Short mmCIF file of C-alpha atoms in Angstrom, two decimals:
data_model
loop_
_atom_site.label_atom_id
_atom_site.label_comp_id
_atom_site.label_asym_id
_atom_site.label_seq_id
_atom_site.Cartn_x
_atom_site.Cartn_y
_atom_site.Cartn_z
CA UNK A 623 -23.47 -2.45 -25.83
CA UNK A 624 -22.67 -5.00 -23.10
CA UNK A 625 -20.16 -4.14 -20.36
CA UNK A 626 -17.35 -6.48 -21.57
CA UNK A 627 -17.62 -5.01 -25.06
CA UNK A 628 -17.41 -1.50 -23.59
CA UNK A 629 -14.26 -2.40 -21.67
CA UNK A 630 -12.64 -3.97 -24.73
CA UNK A 631 -13.52 -0.93 -26.82
CA UNK A 632 -12.18 1.39 -24.11
CA UNK A 633 -8.91 -0.54 -23.83
CA UNK A 634 -8.37 -0.66 -27.58
CA UNK A 635 -9.06 3.04 -28.08
CA UNK A 636 -7.17 4.40 -25.04
CA UNK A 637 -3.62 5.59 -25.69
CA UNK A 638 -0.85 3.32 -24.43
CA UNK A 639 2.07 4.93 -22.61
CA UNK A 640 5.47 3.20 -22.61
CA UNK A 641 5.27 2.10 -19.01
CA UNK A 642 7.14 1.21 -16.95
CA UNK A 643 10.14 2.90 -18.48
CA UNK A 644 13.05 0.64 -19.31
CA UNK A 645 15.84 0.99 -16.77
CA UNK A 646 18.33 1.81 -19.53
CA UNK A 647 16.28 4.87 -20.54
CA UNK A 648 17.19 6.84 -17.41
CA UNK A 649 19.99 9.38 -17.74
CA UNK A 650 22.01 7.84 -14.89
CA UNK A 651 21.99 4.35 -16.43
CA UNK A 652 25.48 2.91 -16.63
CA UNK A 653 26.97 5.79 -14.63
CA UNK A 654 26.88 4.38 -11.13
CA UNK A 655 30.36 5.65 -10.36
CA UNK A 656 29.52 9.22 -11.38
CA UNK A 657 26.05 9.68 -9.89
CA UNK A 658 25.19 9.30 -6.22
CA UNK A 659 22.33 7.02 -5.23
CA UNK A 660 20.12 9.79 -3.84
CA UNK A 661 20.72 11.95 -6.91
CA UNK A 662 19.95 9.02 -9.20
CA UNK A 663 16.70 8.20 -7.42
CA UNK A 664 15.63 11.84 -7.38
CA UNK A 665 16.35 12.13 -11.10
CA UNK A 666 14.31 9.01 -11.82
CA UNK A 667 11.38 10.38 -9.85
CA UNK A 668 11.62 13.63 -11.76
CA UNK A 669 11.75 11.75 -15.06
CA UNK A 670 8.80 9.54 -14.07
CA UNK A 671 6.78 10.89 -11.10
CA UNK A 672 4.63 7.77 -10.98
CA UNK A 673 7.68 5.85 -9.73
CA UNK A 674 7.19 7.49 -6.34
CA UNK A 675 3.43 6.85 -6.37
CA UNK A 676 3.91 3.14 -7.10
CA UNK A 677 6.53 2.74 -4.39
CA UNK A 678 4.49 4.60 -1.77
CA UNK A 679 1.53 2.32 -2.51
CA UNK A 680 3.84 -0.70 -2.24
CA UNK A 681 5.19 0.58 1.09
CA UNK A 682 1.64 0.98 2.39
CA UNK A 683 0.92 -2.61 1.37
CA UNK A 684 3.96 -3.81 3.33
CA UNK A 685 2.85 -1.82 6.38
CA UNK A 686 -0.62 -3.35 5.98
CA UNK A 687 0.87 -6.87 6.21
CA UNK A 688 2.21 -5.99 9.67
CA UNK A 689 -1.22 -4.68 10.71
CA UNK A 690 -3.25 -7.74 9.67
CA UNK A 691 -3.37 -9.15 13.24
CA UNK A 692 -4.90 -5.85 14.38
CA UNK A 693 -7.58 -6.03 11.67
CA UNK A 694 -8.42 -9.60 12.69
CA UNK A 695 -8.67 -8.48 16.33
CA UNK A 696 -11.08 -5.71 15.34
CA UNK A 697 -13.08 -8.20 13.28
CA UNK A 698 -13.46 -10.52 16.29
CA UNK A 699 -14.60 -7.61 18.47
CA UNK A 700 -17.18 -6.48 15.90
CA UNK A 701 -18.48 -10.01 15.39
CA UNK A 702 -18.71 -10.62 19.14
CA UNK A 703 -20.72 -7.41 19.57
CA UNK A 704 -22.94 -8.46 16.67
CA UNK A 705 -23.44 -11.90 18.21
CA UNK A 706 -24.55 -10.35 21.49
CA UNK A 707 -26.95 -8.09 19.62
CA UNK A 708 -28.45 -11.09 17.84
CA UNK A 709 -28.94 -12.89 21.17
CA UNK A 710 -30.51 -9.81 22.76
CA UNK A 711 -32.90 -9.40 19.83
CA UNK A 712 -33.83 -13.07 20.02
CA UNK A 713 -34.63 -12.73 23.70
CA UNK A 714 -36.66 -9.59 23.03
CA UNK A 715 -38.73 -11.32 20.36
CA UNK A 716 -39.34 -14.38 22.53
CA UNK A 717 -40.07 -12.43 25.74
CA UNK A 718 -41.28 -8.93 24.77
CA UNK A 719 -42.93 -8.36 28.16
CA UNK A 720 -39.62 -8.46 30.00
CA UNK A 721 -38.29 -5.37 28.21
CA UNK A 722 -39.10 -1.82 29.29
CA UNK A 723 -39.61 1.09 27.00
CA UNK A 724 -41.65 1.67 23.89
CA UNK A 725 -43.50 -1.13 22.16
CA UNK A 726 -41.21 -3.38 20.11
CA UNK A 727 -40.95 -2.70 16.43
CA UNK A 728 -39.53 -5.28 14.02
CA UNK A 729 -37.32 -2.66 12.44
CA UNK A 730 -35.78 -1.79 15.81
CA UNK A 731 -34.30 -5.24 16.28
CA UNK A 732 -33.73 -6.98 12.98
CA UNK A 733 -29.95 -7.15 12.40
CA UNK A 734 -28.39 -9.14 9.57
CA UNK A 735 -27.33 -12.68 10.41
CA UNK A 736 -23.75 -11.81 9.46
CA UNK A 737 -21.91 -8.60 10.32
CA UNK A 738 -20.86 -6.99 7.06
CA UNK A 739 -18.39 -4.77 8.92
CA UNK A 740 -16.84 -7.82 10.55
CA UNK A 741 -16.47 -9.59 7.20
CA UNK A 742 -14.77 -6.55 5.67
CA UNK A 743 -12.34 -6.37 8.59
CA UNK A 744 -11.63 -10.10 8.20
CA UNK A 745 -10.87 -9.50 4.52
CA UNK A 746 -8.45 -6.70 5.38
CA UNK A 747 -6.90 -8.98 7.99
CA UNK A 748 -6.06 -11.76 5.52
CA UNK A 749 -2.37 -11.51 4.65
CA UNK A 750 -3.03 -13.28 1.35
CA UNK A 751 -5.44 -10.50 0.32
CA UNK A 752 -3.22 -7.53 1.19
CA UNK A 753 -1.30 -7.11 -2.04
CA UNK A 754 -4.40 -7.73 -4.11
CA UNK A 755 -6.21 -4.97 -2.22
CA UNK A 756 -3.37 -2.53 -2.81
CA UNK A 757 -2.99 -3.70 -6.41
CA UNK A 758 -6.51 -2.36 -6.94
CA UNK A 759 -5.34 0.97 -5.51
CA UNK A 760 -2.32 0.87 -7.80
CA UNK A 761 -4.46 0.14 -10.85
CA UNK A 762 -6.77 3.04 -9.97
CA UNK A 763 -3.82 5.40 -9.59
CA UNK A 764 -2.28 4.17 -12.83
CA UNK A 765 -5.58 4.64 -14.68
CA UNK A 766 -5.83 8.24 -13.49
CA UNK A 767 -2.19 8.99 -14.27
CA UNK A 768 -1.54 6.95 -17.42
CA UNK A 769 -4.90 5.92 -18.80
CA UNK A 770 -6.75 2.63 -19.04
CA UNK A 771 -4.87 1.50 -22.13
CA UNK A 772 -1.60 1.63 -20.22
CA UNK A 773 -3.11 -0.45 -17.39
CA UNK A 774 -4.25 -3.12 -19.83
CA UNK A 775 -0.86 -3.14 -21.56
CA UNK A 776 1.03 -3.37 -18.25
CA UNK A 777 -1.08 -6.19 -16.80
CA UNK A 778 -1.43 -8.04 -20.10
CA UNK A 779 2.09 -7.78 -21.47
CA UNK A 780 4.54 -6.69 -18.79
CA UNK A 781 3.47 -8.58 -15.66
CA UNK A 782 4.32 -12.29 -15.69
CA UNK A 783 1.67 -14.35 -13.87
CA UNK A 784 3.43 -17.68 -14.47
CA UNK A 785 4.57 -18.04 -10.87
CA UNK A 786 1.11 -17.53 -9.29
CA UNK A 787 -0.44 -20.02 -11.72
CA UNK A 788 2.27 -22.58 -11.02
CA UNK A 789 2.05 -22.16 -7.24
CA UNK A 790 -1.74 -22.69 -7.26
CA UNK A 791 -1.38 -25.90 -9.28
CA UNK A 792 1.58 -27.38 -7.42
CA UNK A 793 0.19 -26.48 -3.99
CA UNK A 794 -3.16 -28.10 -4.79
CA UNK A 795 -1.39 -31.26 -5.99
CA UNK A 796 1.02 -31.42 -3.06
CA UNK A 797 -1.80 -31.16 -0.52
CA UNK A 798 -3.69 -34.22 -1.81
CA UNK A 799 -3.79 -37.44 0.17
CA UNK A 800 -1.72 -39.57 -2.28
CA UNK A 801 1.21 -37.13 -2.37
CA UNK A 802 1.05 -36.40 1.34
CA UNK A 803 0.96 -40.11 2.21
CA UNK A 804 3.96 -40.78 -0.04
CA UNK A 805 5.95 -37.93 1.48
CA UNK A 806 4.98 -38.99 4.99
CA UNK A 807 6.07 -42.59 4.35
CA UNK A 808 9.44 -41.39 3.08
CA UNK A 809 9.94 -39.05 6.02
CA UNK A 810 8.65 -41.69 8.44
CA UNK A 811 11.47 -44.02 7.39
CA UNK A 812 13.95 -41.31 8.35
CA UNK A 813 12.11 -40.36 11.55
CA UNK A 814 12.13 -44.05 12.50
CA UNK A 815 15.86 -43.72 13.01
CA UNK A 816 14.92 -41.53 15.98
CA UNK A 817 12.12 -43.90 17.06
CA UNK A 818 9.41 -41.63 15.57
CA UNK A 819 9.55 -39.25 18.50
CA UNK A 820 8.28 -35.69 18.23
CA UNK A 821 11.87 -34.47 18.06
CA UNK A 822 12.74 -36.97 15.33
CA UNK A 823 9.78 -35.86 13.24
CA UNK A 824 10.59 -32.19 13.82
CA UNK A 825 14.19 -32.57 12.66
CA UNK A 826 13.25 -34.79 9.72
CA UNK A 827 10.60 -32.43 8.40
CA UNK A 828 12.71 -29.29 8.82
CA UNK A 829 15.80 -30.79 7.16
CA UNK A 830 14.61 -33.29 4.57
CA UNK A 831 11.45 -31.60 3.29
CA UNK A 832 13.25 -28.34 2.33
CA UNK A 833 15.99 -30.32 0.57
CA UNK A 834 13.34 -32.26 -1.33
CA UNK A 835 12.28 -28.86 -2.63
CA UNK A 836 15.23 -29.00 -5.03
CA UNK A 837 13.46 -31.86 -6.79
CA UNK A 838 9.74 -31.25 -6.31
CA UNK A 839 10.00 -27.41 -6.23
CA UNK A 840 9.88 -25.14 -3.19
CA UNK A 841 6.09 -24.54 -3.24
CA UNK A 842 5.47 -28.30 -3.09
CA UNK A 843 8.09 -28.75 -0.37
CA UNK A 844 6.57 -25.94 1.69
CA UNK A 845 3.09 -27.39 1.38
CA UNK A 846 4.15 -30.89 2.40
CA UNK A 847 6.39 -29.68 5.24
CA UNK A 848 3.70 -27.37 6.65
CA UNK A 849 1.02 -30.06 6.49
CA UNK A 850 3.26 -32.57 8.27
CA UNK A 851 4.37 -30.04 10.89
CA UNK A 852 0.72 -29.26 11.54
CA UNK A 853 0.07 -32.93 12.24
CA UNK A 854 3.27 -33.94 14.01
CA UNK A 855 4.19 -30.76 15.89
CA UNK A 856 1.75 -27.84 15.97
CA UNK A 857 -1.23 -30.02 16.91
CA UNK A 858 0.58 -30.66 20.22
CA UNK A 859 0.33 -26.93 21.07
CA UNK A 860 3.98 -25.93 21.55
CA UNK A 861 4.80 -22.73 23.40
CA UNK A 862 4.54 -19.51 21.44
CA UNK A 863 8.27 -18.86 21.20
CA UNK A 864 8.92 -22.42 20.01
CA UNK A 865 6.06 -22.15 17.51
CA UNK A 866 7.49 -18.97 15.96
CA UNK A 867 11.05 -20.33 15.99
CA UNK A 868 9.83 -23.37 14.06
CA UNK A 869 7.91 -21.48 11.38
CA UNK A 870 10.82 -19.04 10.97
CA UNK A 871 13.23 -21.96 10.59
CA UNK A 872 10.89 -23.64 8.12
CA UNK A 873 10.67 -20.56 5.91
CA UNK A 874 14.46 -20.04 5.88
CA UNK A 875 15.21 -23.72 5.22
CA UNK A 876 12.73 -23.93 2.36
CA UNK A 877 14.08 -20.73 0.83
CA UNK A 878 17.64 -22.11 0.64
CA UNK A 879 16.66 -25.76 0.22
CA UNK A 880 15.80 -25.25 -3.43
CA UNK A 881 19.31 -24.14 -4.39
CA UNK A 882 20.66 -27.64 -5.10
CA UNK A 883 19.16 -27.44 -8.61
CA UNK A 884 18.47 -24.66 -11.11
CA UNK A 885 14.71 -25.15 -11.53
CA UNK A 886 13.08 -25.48 -8.12
CA UNK A 887 13.44 -22.08 -6.43
CA UNK A 888 11.73 -18.99 -7.91
CA UNK A 889 14.77 -16.67 -7.39
CA UNK A 890 17.01 -19.24 -9.10
CA UNK A 891 14.61 -19.64 -12.01
CA UNK A 892 14.91 -15.92 -12.72
CA UNK A 893 18.67 -16.09 -13.29
CA UNK A 894 19.39 -19.64 -14.46
CA UNK A 895 18.65 -18.85 -18.11
CA UNK A 896 20.19 -15.36 -18.47
CA UNK A 897 23.34 -16.35 -16.56
CA UNK A 898 23.56 -19.93 -17.89
CA UNK A 899 23.66 -21.55 -14.47
CA UNK A 900 23.47 -25.35 -14.66
CA UNK A 901 22.54 -27.87 -11.95
CA UNK A 902 26.24 -28.58 -11.45
CA UNK A 903 26.92 -24.87 -10.98
CA UNK A 904 24.12 -24.59 -8.42
CA UNK A 905 25.27 -27.52 -6.33
CA UNK A 906 28.97 -26.66 -6.34
CA UNK A 907 28.38 -22.98 -5.52
CA UNK A 908 25.19 -22.99 -3.44
CA UNK A 909 23.82 -26.46 -2.74
CA UNK A 910 26.40 -27.94 -0.39
CA UNK A 911 26.57 -24.70 1.60
CA UNK A 912 22.78 -24.71 1.90
CA UNK A 913 22.80 -28.30 3.21
CA UNK A 914 25.36 -27.44 5.88
CA UNK A 915 23.50 -24.27 6.87
CA UNK A 916 20.15 -26.07 7.14
CA UNK A 917 21.61 -28.84 9.32
CA UNK A 918 23.43 -26.38 11.60
CA UNK A 919 20.46 -24.00 11.99
CA UNK A 920 18.06 -26.87 12.72
CA UNK A 921 20.53 -28.44 15.15
CA UNK A 922 20.97 -25.14 16.98
CA UNK A 923 17.21 -24.71 17.50
CA UNK A 924 16.97 -28.35 18.59
CA UNK A 925 19.55 -27.70 21.32
CA UNK A 926 17.80 -24.48 22.41
CA UNK A 927 14.36 -26.11 22.69
CA UNK A 928 15.34 -29.68 23.56
CA UNK A 929 13.66 -29.55 26.98
CA UNK A 930 10.34 -28.61 25.42
CA UNK A 931 10.36 -31.73 23.23
CA UNK A 932 9.89 -33.87 26.35
CA UNK A 933 6.65 -32.04 27.21
CA UNK A 934 5.41 -32.35 23.64
CA UNK A 935 6.25 -36.06 23.65
CA UNK A 936 4.20 -36.57 26.82
CA UNK A 937 1.31 -34.66 25.25
CA UNK A 938 1.42 -36.86 22.16
CA UNK A 939 1.62 -40.07 24.24
CA UNK A 940 -1.35 -38.99 26.37
CA UNK A 941 -3.35 -38.09 23.28
CA UNK A 942 -2.57 -41.44 21.71
CA UNK A 943 -3.73 -43.30 24.81
CA UNK A 944 -6.88 -41.22 25.20
CA UNK A 945 -8.11 -41.56 21.66
CA UNK A 946 -6.48 -43.59 18.96
CA UNK A 947 -7.11 -41.93 15.61
CA UNK A 948 -8.40 -44.25 12.89
CA UNK A 949 -5.75 -45.29 10.39
CA UNK A 950 -6.02 -43.45 7.13
CA UNK A 951 -6.94 -45.69 4.21
CA UNK A 952 -3.94 -46.50 2.02
CA UNK A 953 -4.16 -44.94 -1.42
CA UNK A 954 -3.78 -47.45 -4.30
CA UNK A 955 -0.32 -47.36 -5.86
CA UNK A 956 -1.55 -46.56 -9.36
CA UNK A 957 -3.32 -43.39 -8.14
CA UNK A 958 -0.16 -42.22 -6.38
CA UNK A 959 1.89 -42.87 -9.52
CA UNK A 960 -0.56 -40.92 -11.67
CA UNK A 961 -0.39 -37.93 -9.34
CA UNK A 962 3.40 -38.09 -9.27
CA UNK A 963 3.13 -37.91 -13.05
CA UNK A 964 0.95 -34.81 -12.76
CA UNK A 965 3.51 -33.18 -10.45
CA UNK A 966 6.34 -34.07 -12.84
CA UNK A 967 4.33 -32.49 -15.67
CA UNK A 968 3.84 -29.28 -13.67
CA UNK A 969 7.56 -29.04 -12.95
CA UNK A 970 8.49 -29.76 -16.56
CA UNK A 971 6.16 -27.07 -17.97
CA UNK A 972 6.53 -24.61 -15.07
CA UNK A 973 7.42 -21.79 -17.49
CA UNK A 974 4.33 -22.19 -19.67
CA UNK A 975 1.00 -21.14 -18.08
CA UNK A 976 -1.28 -22.64 -20.78
CA UNK A 977 0.34 -26.05 -20.28
CA UNK A 978 0.15 -25.69 -16.48
CA UNK A 979 -3.55 -24.84 -16.71
CA UNK A 980 -4.22 -27.68 -19.15
CA UNK A 981 -2.48 -30.20 -16.92
CA UNK A 982 -4.26 -28.85 -13.85
CA UNK A 983 -7.66 -29.21 -15.51
CA UNK A 984 -6.85 -32.83 -16.35
CA UNK A 985 -5.80 -33.33 -12.73
CA UNK A 986 -9.08 -31.87 -11.44
CA UNK A 987 -10.99 -34.33 -13.60
CA UNK A 988 -8.84 -37.20 -12.32
CA UNK A 989 -9.27 -36.02 -8.72
CA UNK A 990 -13.04 -35.97 -9.17
CA UNK A 991 -13.00 -39.50 -10.59
CA UNK A 992 -10.88 -40.74 -7.67
CA UNK A 993 -12.44 -38.53 -5.00
CA UNK A 994 -12.67 -41.39 -2.50
CA UNK A 995 -8.86 -41.53 -2.31
CA UNK A 996 -8.13 -37.81 -2.49
CA UNK A 997 -9.26 -36.78 0.97
CA UNK A 998 -10.57 -33.29 1.56
CA UNK A 999 -9.78 -31.31 -1.58
CA UNK A 1000 -9.98 -27.59 -0.90
CA UNK A 1001 -8.79 -25.01 -3.42
CA UNK A 1002 -9.31 -22.06 -1.09
CA UNK A 1003 -5.77 -22.01 0.30
CA UNK A 1004 -3.98 -22.45 -3.06
CA UNK A 1005 -6.18 -19.77 -4.64
CA UNK A 1006 -5.50 -17.30 -1.82
CA UNK A 1007 -1.77 -17.91 -2.10
CA UNK A 1008 -1.94 -17.44 -5.86
CA UNK A 1009 -3.86 -14.20 -5.32
CA UNK A 1010 -1.18 -13.02 -2.90
CA UNK A 1011 1.67 -13.71 -5.33
CA UNK A 1012 -0.23 -12.20 -8.26
CA UNK A 1013 -0.68 -8.98 -6.31
CA UNK A 1014 2.98 -9.05 -5.35
CA UNK A 1015 4.25 -9.36 -8.93
CA UNK A 1016 1.95 -6.52 -10.02
CA UNK A 1017 3.62 -4.26 -7.45
CA UNK A 1018 7.09 -5.72 -7.97
CA UNK A 1019 7.14 -4.88 -11.66
CA UNK A 1020 7.16 -1.19 -10.76
CA UNK A 1021 9.95 -1.27 -8.17
CA UNK A 1022 12.93 -1.76 -10.49
CA UNK A 1023 13.53 1.99 -10.74
CA UNK A 1024 15.00 2.06 -7.21
CA UNK A 1025 16.21 -1.53 -6.77
CA UNK A 1026 18.48 -1.53 -9.86
CA UNK A 1027 20.61 1.49 -8.88
CA UNK A 1028 20.94 0.13 -5.33
CA UNK A 1029 22.26 -3.20 -6.60
CA UNK A 1030 24.59 -1.56 -9.12
CA UNK A 1031 26.38 0.55 -6.50
CA UNK A 1032 27.44 -2.11 -3.99
CA UNK A 1033 30.40 -4.46 -3.55
CA UNK A 1034 29.95 -8.17 -2.84
CA UNK A 1035 29.46 -8.23 0.95
CA UNK A 1036 27.27 -5.10 1.18
CA UNK A 1037 25.36 -6.43 -1.82
CA UNK A 1038 24.76 -9.74 -0.02
CA UNK A 1039 23.20 -8.03 2.99
CA UNK A 1040 21.31 -5.56 0.80
CA UNK A 1041 19.80 -8.50 -1.09
CA UNK A 1042 18.68 -9.99 2.23
CA UNK A 1043 17.05 -6.71 3.23
CA UNK A 1044 15.48 -5.97 -0.14
CA UNK A 1045 14.28 -9.56 -0.49
CA UNK A 1046 12.54 -9.33 2.87
CA UNK A 1047 10.34 -6.47 1.66
CA UNK A 1048 9.99 -7.44 -1.99
CA UNK A 1049 9.75 -11.02 -3.26
CA UNK A 1050 13.32 -12.36 -3.59
CA UNK A 1051 12.59 -13.57 -7.11
CA UNK A 1052 12.04 -9.93 -8.11
CA UNK A 1053 15.44 -9.02 -6.66
CA UNK A 1054 17.29 -11.68 -8.65
CA UNK A 1055 15.31 -10.85 -11.79
CA UNK A 1056 16.30 -7.19 -11.55
CA UNK A 1057 19.91 -8.28 -11.07
CA UNK A 1058 19.81 -9.84 -14.54
CA UNK A 1059 19.07 -6.37 -15.93
CA UNK A 1060 22.35 -4.94 -14.59
CA UNK A 1061 24.87 -5.11 -17.46
CA UNK A 1062 28.30 -6.76 -17.09
CA UNK A 1063 27.69 -7.96 -13.54
CA UNK A 1064 30.72 -9.79 -12.15
CA UNK A 1065 30.41 -13.43 -11.05
CA UNK A 1066 31.11 -12.65 -7.38
CA UNK A 1067 28.32 -10.05 -7.40
CA UNK A 1068 25.92 -12.51 -9.02
CA UNK A 1069 26.71 -14.98 -6.26
CA UNK A 1070 26.22 -12.33 -3.57
CA UNK A 1071 22.83 -11.24 -4.92
CA UNK A 1072 21.39 -14.74 -5.25
CA UNK A 1073 22.86 -16.01 -1.97
CA UNK A 1074 21.52 -12.97 -0.13
CA UNK A 1075 18.10 -13.21 -1.77
CA UNK A 1076 17.56 -16.86 -0.80
CA UNK A 1077 19.05 -16.36 2.68
CA UNK A 1078 16.57 -13.58 3.47
CA UNK A 1079 13.64 -15.58 2.13
CA UNK A 1080 12.31 -16.48 5.56
CA UNK A 1081 12.23 -13.10 7.27
CA UNK A 1082 8.76 -12.09 6.06
CA UNK A 1083 5.81 -13.77 4.43
CA UNK A 1084 6.41 -11.79 1.22
CA UNK A 1085 10.12 -12.61 0.97
CA UNK A 1086 9.70 -15.94 -0.85
CA UNK A 1087 6.84 -17.14 -3.04
CA UNK A 1088 6.12 -20.39 -1.09
CA UNK A 1089 5.87 -18.59 2.27
CA UNK A 1090 2.18 -17.66 1.90
CA UNK A 1091 1.43 -21.36 1.40
CA UNK A 1092 3.12 -22.25 4.69
CA UNK A 1093 1.43 -19.41 6.53
CA UNK A 1094 -1.97 -20.32 5.12
CA UNK A 1095 -1.61 -23.89 6.41
CA UNK A 1096 -0.17 -23.07 9.83
CA UNK A 1097 -1.99 -19.81 10.67
CA UNK A 1098 -4.71 -21.64 12.60
CA UNK A 1099 -2.17 -22.68 15.25
CA UNK A 1100 -1.45 -19.03 16.15
CA UNK A 1101 -4.23 -17.29 18.14
CA UNK A 1102 -4.29 -14.11 16.03
CA UNK A 1103 -2.62 -15.51 12.95
CA UNK A 1104 1.11 -15.47 12.26
CA UNK A 1105 2.57 -12.21 13.56
CA UNK A 1106 5.02 -10.64 11.05
CA UNK A 1107 7.26 -9.56 13.93
CA UNK A 1108 7.17 -13.01 15.50
CA UNK A 1109 8.01 -14.62 12.16
CA UNK A 1110 10.92 -12.24 11.60
CA UNK A 1111 12.34 -12.88 15.08
CA UNK A 1112 11.97 -16.64 14.63
CA UNK A 1113 13.87 -16.49 11.33
CA UNK A 1114 16.72 -14.23 12.49
CA UNK A 1115 19.04 -16.91 13.88
CA UNK A 1116 18.60 -19.32 10.92
CA UNK A 1117 19.18 -16.36 8.59
CA UNK A 1118 22.42 -15.55 10.45
CA UNK A 1119 23.55 -19.18 10.23
CA UNK A 1120 22.87 -19.38 6.49
CA UNK A 1121 24.58 -16.02 5.99
CA UNK A 1122 27.72 -17.46 7.59
CA UNK A 1123 27.44 -20.59 5.44
CA UNK A 1124 27.26 -18.62 2.18
CA UNK A 1125 29.89 -16.02 3.12
CA UNK A 1126 32.49 -18.03 5.07
CA UNK A 1127 32.47 -21.55 3.63
#
């Protein structure tokens, strides 16, 4: 019997445990006023011990994300040592008489061309791989505890992979030359009002691109904004503090920039249907506040770093005089229109993975036929981001046991700040989704949860689904990759500004 047939047979014959338990099945459900939080959590662990196992594994994954720069540092050290060994062995083979000691043996100096240890450390140092790595640990633990049938049932029926599939497709489309050229032309018209200076581009990208996310979706807005920032800002090598402030501001602005509509931001998508939130509801309750917060936060950072823009402008002017880059060939209008159509299709069917995949396959065929106008088409970054989000939703589906009682026991303002905190360590879409499971939630509490979730979406790379896309594009401009601490510090002030916008306006 072939291996796939064995696995299918094993899955079909293994007993399936009802897992994860529905939140309403716990004894404390609906009794928030009678049961303390600690007692409720302890009772839920006693009722289902694997709750604690799943959350500990998730916590280890979060800790791992903060250690990825250290893994990359170790990888560079190992690879440098391996490189020196290769050079020494080459010299020994070419000049054996110059070396003392026993006669040379081939087996004594025949290292692999690539350091396997270094590659493994690189893999563990990729933020996009972290949650996938720990998802494998989670699956192993679940298999031991619950059986293989339960694993298959959980991954096949409980976990929703729509968001990872959609992000891969929309990110790949948004990073193509036709879409990027169109976005750049639109933003260039706005930047021209500031004479196309570095500062004008910086403000335009950080304000307009996130707001466009309400139409083209946040993943597409993040991709376009990050690509343009890479070209117009990060390529000029800003100082480290300014670089982190900018990426933190970008992540916060994109997270709240999708709140003008009810279909563009992942945390909004989770609640729009169950709570019957229309586009009008989103704009009147969230959108205008988000616009004000984005403008104020961006303006504040502009004032703080305004002196550094002069140095960046001189660097760009000197670069332009030293070597004028060839003008990029203009993409024919009909190709741009077709790819806009593909993006519109992806947005329209964003809830239906088979239709997303079908449209994406058609797009790949079209991109191959028009390869001359597509530029460099690399699926590595979209696939890594999709892998990251897939791992995150696998973990997130098992965290409701502790998130739901926390949300159910708070008033509006504490709930707002709790949503910020919880969203920073667990995809904000998962927070808003779990809020829909709390029965009879008041409107002011719904507002607090969603506003807090989107406000905290820039504090960590895992806080908002599009963040891994931005990090993947911009990581090369940070010597050891984007530091989680640096990102958090860069996002703190914009987060505070948006908090004031949602709570005080």
